[in-house]
XYZ file of N, CA and C in Angstrom:
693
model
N 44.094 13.624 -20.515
C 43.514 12.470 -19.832
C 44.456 11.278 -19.999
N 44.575 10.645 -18.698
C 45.722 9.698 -18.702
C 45.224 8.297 -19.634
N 45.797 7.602 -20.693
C 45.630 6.391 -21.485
C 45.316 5.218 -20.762
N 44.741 4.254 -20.714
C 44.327 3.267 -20.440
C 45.273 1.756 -21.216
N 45.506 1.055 -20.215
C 45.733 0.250 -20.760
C 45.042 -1.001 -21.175
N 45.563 -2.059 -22.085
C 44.105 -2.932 -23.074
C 43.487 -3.902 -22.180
N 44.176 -4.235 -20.668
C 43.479 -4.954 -19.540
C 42.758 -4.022 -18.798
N 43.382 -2.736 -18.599
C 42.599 -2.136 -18.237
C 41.521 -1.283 -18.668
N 41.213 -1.234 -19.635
C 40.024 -0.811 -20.541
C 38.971 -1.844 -20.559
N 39.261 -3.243 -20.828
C 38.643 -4.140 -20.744
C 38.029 -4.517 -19.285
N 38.645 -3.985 -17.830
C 38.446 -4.200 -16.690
C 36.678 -3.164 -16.835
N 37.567 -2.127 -17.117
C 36.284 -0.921 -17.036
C 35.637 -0.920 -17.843
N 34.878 -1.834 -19.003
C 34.150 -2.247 -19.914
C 33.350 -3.166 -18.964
N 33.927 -4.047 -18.629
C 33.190 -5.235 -17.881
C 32.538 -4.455 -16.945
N 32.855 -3.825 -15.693
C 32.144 -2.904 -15.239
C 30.824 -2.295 -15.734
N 31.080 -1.596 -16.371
C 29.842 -1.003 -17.228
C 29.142 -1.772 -17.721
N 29.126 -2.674 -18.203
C 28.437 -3.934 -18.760
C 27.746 -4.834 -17.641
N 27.925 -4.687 -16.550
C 27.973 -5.055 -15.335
C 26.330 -4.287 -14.325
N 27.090 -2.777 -14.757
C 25.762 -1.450 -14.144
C 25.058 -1.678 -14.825
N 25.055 -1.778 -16.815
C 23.977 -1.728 -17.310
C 22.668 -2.868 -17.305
N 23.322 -3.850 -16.973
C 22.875 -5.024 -16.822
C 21.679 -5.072 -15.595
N 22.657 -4.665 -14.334
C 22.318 -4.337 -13.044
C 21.133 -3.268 -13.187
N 20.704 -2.313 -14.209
C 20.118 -1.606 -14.383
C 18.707 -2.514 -14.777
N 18.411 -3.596 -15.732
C 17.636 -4.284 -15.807
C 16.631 -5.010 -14.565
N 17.644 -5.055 -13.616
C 17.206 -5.224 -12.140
C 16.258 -4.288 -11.477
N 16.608 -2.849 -11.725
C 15.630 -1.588 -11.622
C 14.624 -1.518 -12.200
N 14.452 -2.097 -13.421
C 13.053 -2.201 -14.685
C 12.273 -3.005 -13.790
N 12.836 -4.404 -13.541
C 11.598 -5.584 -12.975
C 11.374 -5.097 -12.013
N 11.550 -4.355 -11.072
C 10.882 -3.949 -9.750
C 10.415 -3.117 -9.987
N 10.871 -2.103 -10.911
C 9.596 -0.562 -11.368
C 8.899 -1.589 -11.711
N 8.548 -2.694 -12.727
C 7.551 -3.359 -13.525
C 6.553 -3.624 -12.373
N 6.963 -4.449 -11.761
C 6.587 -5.269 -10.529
C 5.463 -4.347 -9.673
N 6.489 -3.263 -9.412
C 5.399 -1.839 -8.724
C 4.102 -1.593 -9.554
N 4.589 -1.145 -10.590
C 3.530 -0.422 -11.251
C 2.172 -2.014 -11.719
N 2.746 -2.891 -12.123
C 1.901 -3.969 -12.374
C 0.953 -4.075 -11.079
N 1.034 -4.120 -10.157
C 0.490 -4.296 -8.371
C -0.154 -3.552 -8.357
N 0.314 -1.794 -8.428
C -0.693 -1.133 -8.218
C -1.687 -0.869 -9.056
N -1.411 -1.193 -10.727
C -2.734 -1.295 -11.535
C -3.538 -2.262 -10.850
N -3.426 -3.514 -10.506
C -4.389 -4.431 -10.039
C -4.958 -4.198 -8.372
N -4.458 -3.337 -8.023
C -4.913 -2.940 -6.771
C -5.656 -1.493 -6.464
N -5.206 -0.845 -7.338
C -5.107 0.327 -7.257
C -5.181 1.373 -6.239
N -3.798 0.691 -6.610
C -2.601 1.459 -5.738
C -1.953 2.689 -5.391
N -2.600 4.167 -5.360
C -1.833 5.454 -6.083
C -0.332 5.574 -5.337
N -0.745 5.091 -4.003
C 0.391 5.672 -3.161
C 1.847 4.746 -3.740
N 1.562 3.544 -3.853
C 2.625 2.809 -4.670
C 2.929 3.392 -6.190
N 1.912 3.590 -7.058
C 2.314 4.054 -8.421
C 2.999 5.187 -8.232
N 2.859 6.220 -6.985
C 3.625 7.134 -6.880
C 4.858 6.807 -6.573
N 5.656 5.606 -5.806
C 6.878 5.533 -5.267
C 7.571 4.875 -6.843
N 6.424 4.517 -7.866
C 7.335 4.055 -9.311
C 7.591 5.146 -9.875
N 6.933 6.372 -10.279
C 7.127 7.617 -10.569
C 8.398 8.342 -10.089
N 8.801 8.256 -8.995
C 9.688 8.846 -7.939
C 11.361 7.343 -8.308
N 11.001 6.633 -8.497
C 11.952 5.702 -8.663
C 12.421 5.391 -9.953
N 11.609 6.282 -10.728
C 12.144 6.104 -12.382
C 13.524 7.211 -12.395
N 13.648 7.896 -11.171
C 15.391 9.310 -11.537
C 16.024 8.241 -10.771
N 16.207 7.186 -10.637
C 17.461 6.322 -10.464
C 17.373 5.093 -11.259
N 16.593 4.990 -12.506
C 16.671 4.268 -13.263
C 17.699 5.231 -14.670
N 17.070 6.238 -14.454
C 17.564 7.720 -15.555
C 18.981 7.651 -14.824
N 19.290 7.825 -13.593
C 20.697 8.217 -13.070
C 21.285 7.011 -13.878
N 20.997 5.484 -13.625
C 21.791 4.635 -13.880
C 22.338 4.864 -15.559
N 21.444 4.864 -16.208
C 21.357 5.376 -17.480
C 22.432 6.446 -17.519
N 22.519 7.112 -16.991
C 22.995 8.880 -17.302
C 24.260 7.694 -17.042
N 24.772 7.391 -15.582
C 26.351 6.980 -15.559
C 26.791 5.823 -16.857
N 26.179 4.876 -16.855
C 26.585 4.247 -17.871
C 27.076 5.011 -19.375
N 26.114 5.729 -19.666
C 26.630 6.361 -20.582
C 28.045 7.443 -20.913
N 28.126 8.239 -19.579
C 28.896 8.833 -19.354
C 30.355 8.024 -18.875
N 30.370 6.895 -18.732
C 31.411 6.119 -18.022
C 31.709 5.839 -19.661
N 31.134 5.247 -20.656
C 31.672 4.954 -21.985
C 31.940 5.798 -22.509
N 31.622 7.423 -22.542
C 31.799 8.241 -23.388
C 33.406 8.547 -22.716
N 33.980 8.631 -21.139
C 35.163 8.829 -20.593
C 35.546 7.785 -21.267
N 35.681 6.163 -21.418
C 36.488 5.252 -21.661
C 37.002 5.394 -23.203
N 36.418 5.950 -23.497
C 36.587 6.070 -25.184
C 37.272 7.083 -25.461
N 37.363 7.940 -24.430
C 38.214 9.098 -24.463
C 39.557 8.722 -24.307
N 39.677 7.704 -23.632
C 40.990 7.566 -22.837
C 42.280 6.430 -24.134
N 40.860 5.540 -24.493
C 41.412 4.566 -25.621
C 40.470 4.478 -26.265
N 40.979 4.089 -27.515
C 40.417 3.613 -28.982
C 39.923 2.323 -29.133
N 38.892 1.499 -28.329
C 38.828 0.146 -29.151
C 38.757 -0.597 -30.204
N 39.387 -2.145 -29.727
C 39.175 -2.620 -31.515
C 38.063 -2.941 -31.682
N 37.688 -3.663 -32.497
C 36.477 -3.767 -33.449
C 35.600 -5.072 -32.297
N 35.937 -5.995 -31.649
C 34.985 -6.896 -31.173
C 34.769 -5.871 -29.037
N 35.480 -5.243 -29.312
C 35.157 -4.206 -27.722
C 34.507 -3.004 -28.140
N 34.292 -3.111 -29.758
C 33.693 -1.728 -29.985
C 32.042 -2.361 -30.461
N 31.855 -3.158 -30.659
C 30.833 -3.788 -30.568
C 29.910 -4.093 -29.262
N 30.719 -4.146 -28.292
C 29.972 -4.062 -27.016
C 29.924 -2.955 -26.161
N 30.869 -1.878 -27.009
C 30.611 -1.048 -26.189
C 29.057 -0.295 -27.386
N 28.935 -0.563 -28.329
C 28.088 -0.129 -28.815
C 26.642 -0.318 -28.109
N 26.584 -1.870 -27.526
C 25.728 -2.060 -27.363
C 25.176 -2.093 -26.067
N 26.157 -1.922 -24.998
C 25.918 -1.290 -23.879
C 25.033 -0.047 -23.821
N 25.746 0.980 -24.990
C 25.026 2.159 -25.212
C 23.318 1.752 -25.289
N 23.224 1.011 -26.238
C 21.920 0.324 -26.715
C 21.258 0.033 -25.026
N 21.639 -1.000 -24.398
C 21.196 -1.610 -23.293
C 20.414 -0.703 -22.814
N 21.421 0.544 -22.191
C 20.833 1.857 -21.091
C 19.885 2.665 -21.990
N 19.967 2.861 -23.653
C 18.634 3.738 -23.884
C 17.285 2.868 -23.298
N 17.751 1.450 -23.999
C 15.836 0.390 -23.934
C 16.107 0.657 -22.200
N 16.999 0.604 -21.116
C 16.682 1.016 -19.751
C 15.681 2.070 -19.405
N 16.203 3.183 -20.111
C 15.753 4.426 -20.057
C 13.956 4.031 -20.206
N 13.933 3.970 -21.516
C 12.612 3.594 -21.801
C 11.509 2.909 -21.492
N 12.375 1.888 -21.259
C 10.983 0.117 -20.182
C 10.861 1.609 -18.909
N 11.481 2.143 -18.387
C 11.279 3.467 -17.251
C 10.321 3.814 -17.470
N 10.368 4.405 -18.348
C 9.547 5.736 -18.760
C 8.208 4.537 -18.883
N 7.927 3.588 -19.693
C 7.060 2.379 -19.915
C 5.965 2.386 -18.330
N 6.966 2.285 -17.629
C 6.265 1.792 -16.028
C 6.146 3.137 -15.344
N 6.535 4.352 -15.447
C 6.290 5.628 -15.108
C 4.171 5.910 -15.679
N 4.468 5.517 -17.394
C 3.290 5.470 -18.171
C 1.999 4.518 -17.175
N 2.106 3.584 -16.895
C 1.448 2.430 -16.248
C 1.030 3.432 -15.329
N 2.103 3.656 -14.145
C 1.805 4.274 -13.360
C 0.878 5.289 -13.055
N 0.989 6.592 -13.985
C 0.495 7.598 -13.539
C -1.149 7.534 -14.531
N -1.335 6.785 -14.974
C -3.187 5.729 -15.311
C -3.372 5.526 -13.999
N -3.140 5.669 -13.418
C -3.753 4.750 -11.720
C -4.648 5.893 -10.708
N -3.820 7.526 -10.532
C -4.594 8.138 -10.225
C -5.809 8.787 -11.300
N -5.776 8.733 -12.394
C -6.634 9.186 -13.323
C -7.491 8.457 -13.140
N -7.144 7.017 -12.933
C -9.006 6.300 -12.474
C -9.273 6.407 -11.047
N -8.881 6.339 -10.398
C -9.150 6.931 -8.972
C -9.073 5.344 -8.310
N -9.732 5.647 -6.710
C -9.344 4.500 -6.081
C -10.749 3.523 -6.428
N -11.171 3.426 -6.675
C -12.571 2.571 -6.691
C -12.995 2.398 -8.362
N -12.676 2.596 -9.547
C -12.896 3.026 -11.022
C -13.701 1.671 -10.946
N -14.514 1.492 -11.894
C -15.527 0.930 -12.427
C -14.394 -0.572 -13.385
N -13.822 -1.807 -12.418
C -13.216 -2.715 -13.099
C -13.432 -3.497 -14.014
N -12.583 -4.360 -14.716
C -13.096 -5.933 -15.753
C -12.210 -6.777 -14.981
N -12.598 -7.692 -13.958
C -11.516 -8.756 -13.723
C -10.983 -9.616 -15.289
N -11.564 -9.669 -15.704
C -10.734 -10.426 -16.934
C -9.548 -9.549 -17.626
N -10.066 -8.040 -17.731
C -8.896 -7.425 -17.996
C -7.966 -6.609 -17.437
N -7.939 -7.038 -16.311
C -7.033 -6.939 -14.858
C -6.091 -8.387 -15.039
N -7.162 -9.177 -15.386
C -6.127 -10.493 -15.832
C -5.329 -10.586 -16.519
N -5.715 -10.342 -17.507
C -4.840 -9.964 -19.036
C -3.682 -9.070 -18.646
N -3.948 -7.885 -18.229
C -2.918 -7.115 -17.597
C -1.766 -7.441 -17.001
N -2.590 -8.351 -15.648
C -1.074 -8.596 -14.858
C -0.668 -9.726 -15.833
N -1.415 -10.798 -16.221
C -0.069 -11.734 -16.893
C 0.537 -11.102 -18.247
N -0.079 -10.146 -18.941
C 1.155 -9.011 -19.877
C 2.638 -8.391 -18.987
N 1.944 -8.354 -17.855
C 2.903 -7.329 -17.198
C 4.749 -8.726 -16.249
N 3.551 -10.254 -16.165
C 4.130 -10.678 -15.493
C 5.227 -11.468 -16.698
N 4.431 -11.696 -17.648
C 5.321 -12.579 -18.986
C 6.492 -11.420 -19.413
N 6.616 -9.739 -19.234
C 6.847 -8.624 -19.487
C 8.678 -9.294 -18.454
N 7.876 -8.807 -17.236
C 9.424 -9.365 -16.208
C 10.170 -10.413 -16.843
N 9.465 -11.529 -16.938
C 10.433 -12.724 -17.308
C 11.410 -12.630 -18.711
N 10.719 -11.926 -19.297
C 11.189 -11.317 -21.116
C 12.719 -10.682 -20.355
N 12.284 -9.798 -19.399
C 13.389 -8.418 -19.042
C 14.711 -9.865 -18.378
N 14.528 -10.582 -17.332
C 15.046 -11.327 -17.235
C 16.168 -12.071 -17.527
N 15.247 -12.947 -19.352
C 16.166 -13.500 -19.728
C 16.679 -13.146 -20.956
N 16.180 -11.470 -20.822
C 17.037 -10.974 -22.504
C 18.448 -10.194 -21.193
N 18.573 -9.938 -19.650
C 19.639 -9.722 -19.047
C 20.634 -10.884 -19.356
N 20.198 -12.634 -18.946
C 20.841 -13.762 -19.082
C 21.482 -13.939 -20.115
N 20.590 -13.593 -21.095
C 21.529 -14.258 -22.618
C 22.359 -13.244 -22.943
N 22.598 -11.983 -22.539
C 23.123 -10.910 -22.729
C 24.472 -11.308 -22.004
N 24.175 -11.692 -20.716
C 25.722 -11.783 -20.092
C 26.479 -13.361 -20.185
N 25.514 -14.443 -20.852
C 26.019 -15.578 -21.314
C 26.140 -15.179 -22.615
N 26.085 -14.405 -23.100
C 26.421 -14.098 -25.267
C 25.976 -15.610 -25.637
N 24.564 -15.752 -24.866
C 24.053 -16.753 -25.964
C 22.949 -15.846 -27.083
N 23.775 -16.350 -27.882
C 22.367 -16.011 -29.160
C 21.410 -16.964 -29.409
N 21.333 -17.839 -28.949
C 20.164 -18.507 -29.417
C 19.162 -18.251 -28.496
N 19.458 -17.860 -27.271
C 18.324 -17.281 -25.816
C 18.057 -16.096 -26.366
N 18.765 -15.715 -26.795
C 18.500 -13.996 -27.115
C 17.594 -14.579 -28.161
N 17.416 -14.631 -29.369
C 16.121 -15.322 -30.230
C 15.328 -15.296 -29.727
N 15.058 -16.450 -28.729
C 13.970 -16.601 -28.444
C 12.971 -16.130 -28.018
N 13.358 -14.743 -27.610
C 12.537 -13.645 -26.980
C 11.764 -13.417 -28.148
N 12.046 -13.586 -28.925
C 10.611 -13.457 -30.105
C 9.458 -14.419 -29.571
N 10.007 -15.952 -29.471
C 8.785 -16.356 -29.300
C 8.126 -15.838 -28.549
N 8.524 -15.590 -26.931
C 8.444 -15.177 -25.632
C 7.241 -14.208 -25.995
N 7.906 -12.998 -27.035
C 7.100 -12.039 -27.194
C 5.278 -12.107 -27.433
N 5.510 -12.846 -28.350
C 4.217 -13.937 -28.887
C 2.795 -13.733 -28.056
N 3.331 -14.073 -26.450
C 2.360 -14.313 -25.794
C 2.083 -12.547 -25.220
N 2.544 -11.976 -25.092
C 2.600 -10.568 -24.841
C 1.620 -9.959 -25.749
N 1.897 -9.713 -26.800
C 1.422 -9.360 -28.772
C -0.250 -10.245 -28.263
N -0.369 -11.793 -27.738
C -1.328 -11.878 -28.057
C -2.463 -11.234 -26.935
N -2.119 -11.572 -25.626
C -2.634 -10.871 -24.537
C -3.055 -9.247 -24.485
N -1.888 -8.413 -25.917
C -2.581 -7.102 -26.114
C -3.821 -7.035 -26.927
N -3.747 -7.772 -27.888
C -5.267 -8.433 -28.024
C -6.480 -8.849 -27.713
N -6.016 -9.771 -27.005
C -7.170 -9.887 -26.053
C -7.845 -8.572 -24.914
N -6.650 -7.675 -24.962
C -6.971 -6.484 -24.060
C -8.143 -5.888 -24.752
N -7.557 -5.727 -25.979
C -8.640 -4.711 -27.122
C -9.763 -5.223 -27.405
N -10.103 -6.860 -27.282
C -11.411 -7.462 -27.365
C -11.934 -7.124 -26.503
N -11.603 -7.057 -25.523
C -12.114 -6.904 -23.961
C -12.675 -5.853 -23.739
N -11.930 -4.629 -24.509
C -12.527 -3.266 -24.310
C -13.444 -2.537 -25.198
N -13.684 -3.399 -26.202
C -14.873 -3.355 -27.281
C -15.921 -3.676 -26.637
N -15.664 -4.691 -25.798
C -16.815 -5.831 -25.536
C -17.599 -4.812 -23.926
N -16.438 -3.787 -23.282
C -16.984 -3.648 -22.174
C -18.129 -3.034 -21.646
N -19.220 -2.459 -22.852
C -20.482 -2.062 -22.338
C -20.770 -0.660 -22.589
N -21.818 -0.167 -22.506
C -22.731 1.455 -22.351
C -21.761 2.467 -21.291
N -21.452 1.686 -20.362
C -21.425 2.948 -19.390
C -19.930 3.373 -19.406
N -19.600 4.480 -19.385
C -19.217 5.814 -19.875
C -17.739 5.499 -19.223
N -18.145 5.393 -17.514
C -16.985 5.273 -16.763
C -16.310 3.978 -16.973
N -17.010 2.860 -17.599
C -16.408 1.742 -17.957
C -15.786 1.704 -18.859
N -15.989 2.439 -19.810
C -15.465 2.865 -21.085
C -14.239 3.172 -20.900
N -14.215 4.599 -20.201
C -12.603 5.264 -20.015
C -12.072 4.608 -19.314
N -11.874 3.658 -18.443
C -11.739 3.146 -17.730
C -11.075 2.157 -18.570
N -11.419 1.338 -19.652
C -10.616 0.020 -20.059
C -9.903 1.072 -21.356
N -10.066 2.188 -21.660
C -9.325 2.923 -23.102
C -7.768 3.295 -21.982
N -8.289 3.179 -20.407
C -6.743 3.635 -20.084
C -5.845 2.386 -20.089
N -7.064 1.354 -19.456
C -6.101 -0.028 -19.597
C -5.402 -0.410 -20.546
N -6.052 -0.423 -21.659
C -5.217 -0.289 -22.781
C -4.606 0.738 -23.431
N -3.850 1.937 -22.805
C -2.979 2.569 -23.073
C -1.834 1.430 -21.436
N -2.153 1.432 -20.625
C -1.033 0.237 -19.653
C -0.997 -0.993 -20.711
N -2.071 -1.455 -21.644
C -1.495 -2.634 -21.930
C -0.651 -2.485 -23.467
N -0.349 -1.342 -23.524
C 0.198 -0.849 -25.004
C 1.344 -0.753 -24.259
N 2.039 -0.202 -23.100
C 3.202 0.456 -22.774
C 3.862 -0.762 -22.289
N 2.909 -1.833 -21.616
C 3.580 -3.566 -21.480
C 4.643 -4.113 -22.648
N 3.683 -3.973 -23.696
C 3.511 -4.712 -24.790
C 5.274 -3.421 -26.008
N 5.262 -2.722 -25.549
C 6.719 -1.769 -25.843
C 7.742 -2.135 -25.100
N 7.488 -2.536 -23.530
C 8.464 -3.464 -22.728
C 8.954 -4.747 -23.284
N 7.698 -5.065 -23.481
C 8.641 -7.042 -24.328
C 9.144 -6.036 -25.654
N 8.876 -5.301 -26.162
C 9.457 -5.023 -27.500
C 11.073 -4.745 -27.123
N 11.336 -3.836 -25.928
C 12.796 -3.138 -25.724
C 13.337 -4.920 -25.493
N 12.812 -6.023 -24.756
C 13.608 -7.063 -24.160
C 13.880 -7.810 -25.479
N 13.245 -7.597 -26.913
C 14.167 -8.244 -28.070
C 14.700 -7.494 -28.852
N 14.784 -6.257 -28.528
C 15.943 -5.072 -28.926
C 16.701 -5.623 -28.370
N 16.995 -5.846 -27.096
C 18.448 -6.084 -25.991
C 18.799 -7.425 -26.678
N 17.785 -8.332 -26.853
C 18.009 -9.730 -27.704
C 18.943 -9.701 -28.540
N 18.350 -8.426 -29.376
C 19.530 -8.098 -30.906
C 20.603 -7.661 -30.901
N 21.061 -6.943 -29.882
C 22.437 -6.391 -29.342
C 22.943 -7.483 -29.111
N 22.502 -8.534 -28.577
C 23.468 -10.121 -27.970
C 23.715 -10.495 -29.214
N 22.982 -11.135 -29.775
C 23.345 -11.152 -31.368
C 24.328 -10.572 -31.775
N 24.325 -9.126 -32.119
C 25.241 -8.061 -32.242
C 26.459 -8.515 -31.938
N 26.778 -8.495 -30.767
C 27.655 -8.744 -29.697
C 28.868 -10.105 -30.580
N 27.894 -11.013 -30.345
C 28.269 -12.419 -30.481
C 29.123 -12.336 -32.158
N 27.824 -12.341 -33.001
C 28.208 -12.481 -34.455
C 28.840 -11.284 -35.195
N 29.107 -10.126 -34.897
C 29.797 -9.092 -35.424
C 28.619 -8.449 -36.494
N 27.068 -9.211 -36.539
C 26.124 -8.446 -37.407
C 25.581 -8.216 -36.835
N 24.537 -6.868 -37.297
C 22.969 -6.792 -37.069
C 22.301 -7.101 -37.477
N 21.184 -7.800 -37.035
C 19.749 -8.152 -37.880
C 18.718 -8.010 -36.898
N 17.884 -7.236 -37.429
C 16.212 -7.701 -36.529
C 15.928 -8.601 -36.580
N 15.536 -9.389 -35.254
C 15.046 -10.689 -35.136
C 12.957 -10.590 -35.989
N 13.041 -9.551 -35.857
C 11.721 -9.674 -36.863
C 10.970 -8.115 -37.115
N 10.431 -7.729 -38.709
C 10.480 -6.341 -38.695
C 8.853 -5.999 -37.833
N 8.951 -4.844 -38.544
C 7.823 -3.650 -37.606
C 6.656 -4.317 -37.825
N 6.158 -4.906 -38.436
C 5.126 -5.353 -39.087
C 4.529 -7.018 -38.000
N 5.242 -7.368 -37.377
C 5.032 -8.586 -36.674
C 4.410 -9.446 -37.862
N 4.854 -9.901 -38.208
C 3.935 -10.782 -39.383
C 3.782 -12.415 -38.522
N 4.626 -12.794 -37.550
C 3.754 -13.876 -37.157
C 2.583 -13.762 -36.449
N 2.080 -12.976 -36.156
C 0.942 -12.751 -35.409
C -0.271 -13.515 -36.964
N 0.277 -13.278 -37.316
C -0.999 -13.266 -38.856
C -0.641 -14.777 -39.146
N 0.639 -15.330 -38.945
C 1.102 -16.752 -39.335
C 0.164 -17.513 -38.034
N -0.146 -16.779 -36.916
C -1.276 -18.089 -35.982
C -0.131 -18.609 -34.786
């Protein structure tokens, strides 16, 4: 395999950094889909998110495969091997927010077209799903400005996500005797669990900018969410 040279390695880095990014673009419109047709219920749309998650996977598949060739060709140093690390990173959380809105999705024919609703937690939903986009957004922005301090902030961001899954679960305690109402909000909240893993991948991508920038890793905060308990 023919060697690369250090502008040109760096040309075809930027590239890739470029698709994977561009790949984030594919998440908010799967999001977008699948969010619509929960509140509408939508099957024929949740089906075109289902069907549109193998070109979120394709994008995924090339990115990866485009770094595993570049690395073949040359050896990077240590601040291009850092981003190419985290490119890698980018396209798995791609992969996944996918699979996230695939999940959303295929809840939609299981309740059928008419299911027994909660407008309040249809509410809760779409603004999980809509605070969800904006997260995906601007953990793309700070990613391709290598600001770390935007990248942070997706914690706070998260905040409101974390609390809205909450409020989901009050909601579905609270929703009553009948049976079909029941299953009916236990699926919502399996959609408002798979939201609420979406803002989680957008301050993973947070931490890669970080990454990126400062030459460390750190979790911007562990498994445990402990500000939720701080108020």
């Amino acid at each position: 395999m023919t060697p690369v040279t250090r502008s040109e390695f760096q040309r075809e880095l930027a590239v890739l950094e470029d698709r994977a990014l561009d790949g984030l673009d594919l998440v908010t419109r799967s999001l977008d889909h699948a969010i619509e047709a929960l509140e509408n219920q939508d099957v024929n749309l949740a089906t075109i998110v289902i069907a549109d998650d193998d070109v979120i996977d394709g994008r995924c598949m090339q990115v990866h495969q485009g770094v595993l060739s570049l690395l073949a060709r040359q050896a990077p140093v240590a601040t291009d091997l850092r981003l190419v690390a985290a490119i890698l990173q980018i396209a798995r959380h791609l992969e996944r927010m996918g699979d996230q809105c695939v999940n959303i999705a295929k809840l939609i024919p299981m309740a059928g077209h008419h299911p027994p609703t909660d407008d309040e937690m249809l509410r809760a939903i779409g603004a999980m799903g809509r605070q969800a986009r904006t997260q995906i957004v601007h953990a793309k922005d700070a990613f391709a400005s290598r600001d770390a301090g935007a990248a942070e902030d997706l914690v706070r961001q998260d905040q409101l996500i974390d609390r809205l899954n909450l409020e989901c679960f009050g909601l579905a305690l609270e929703i009553g005797d009948d049976a079909d109402r029941r299953e009916w909000a236990m699926q919502m909240m399996l959609a408002a669990r798979a939201i609420e893993r979406i803002g989680d991948n957008t301050v993973d991508i947070g931490e890669q900018t970080a990454f990126v920038v400062t030459g460390l890793f750190r979790e911007f905060e562990d498994a445990s969410h402990p500000r939720l308990a701080a108020g």
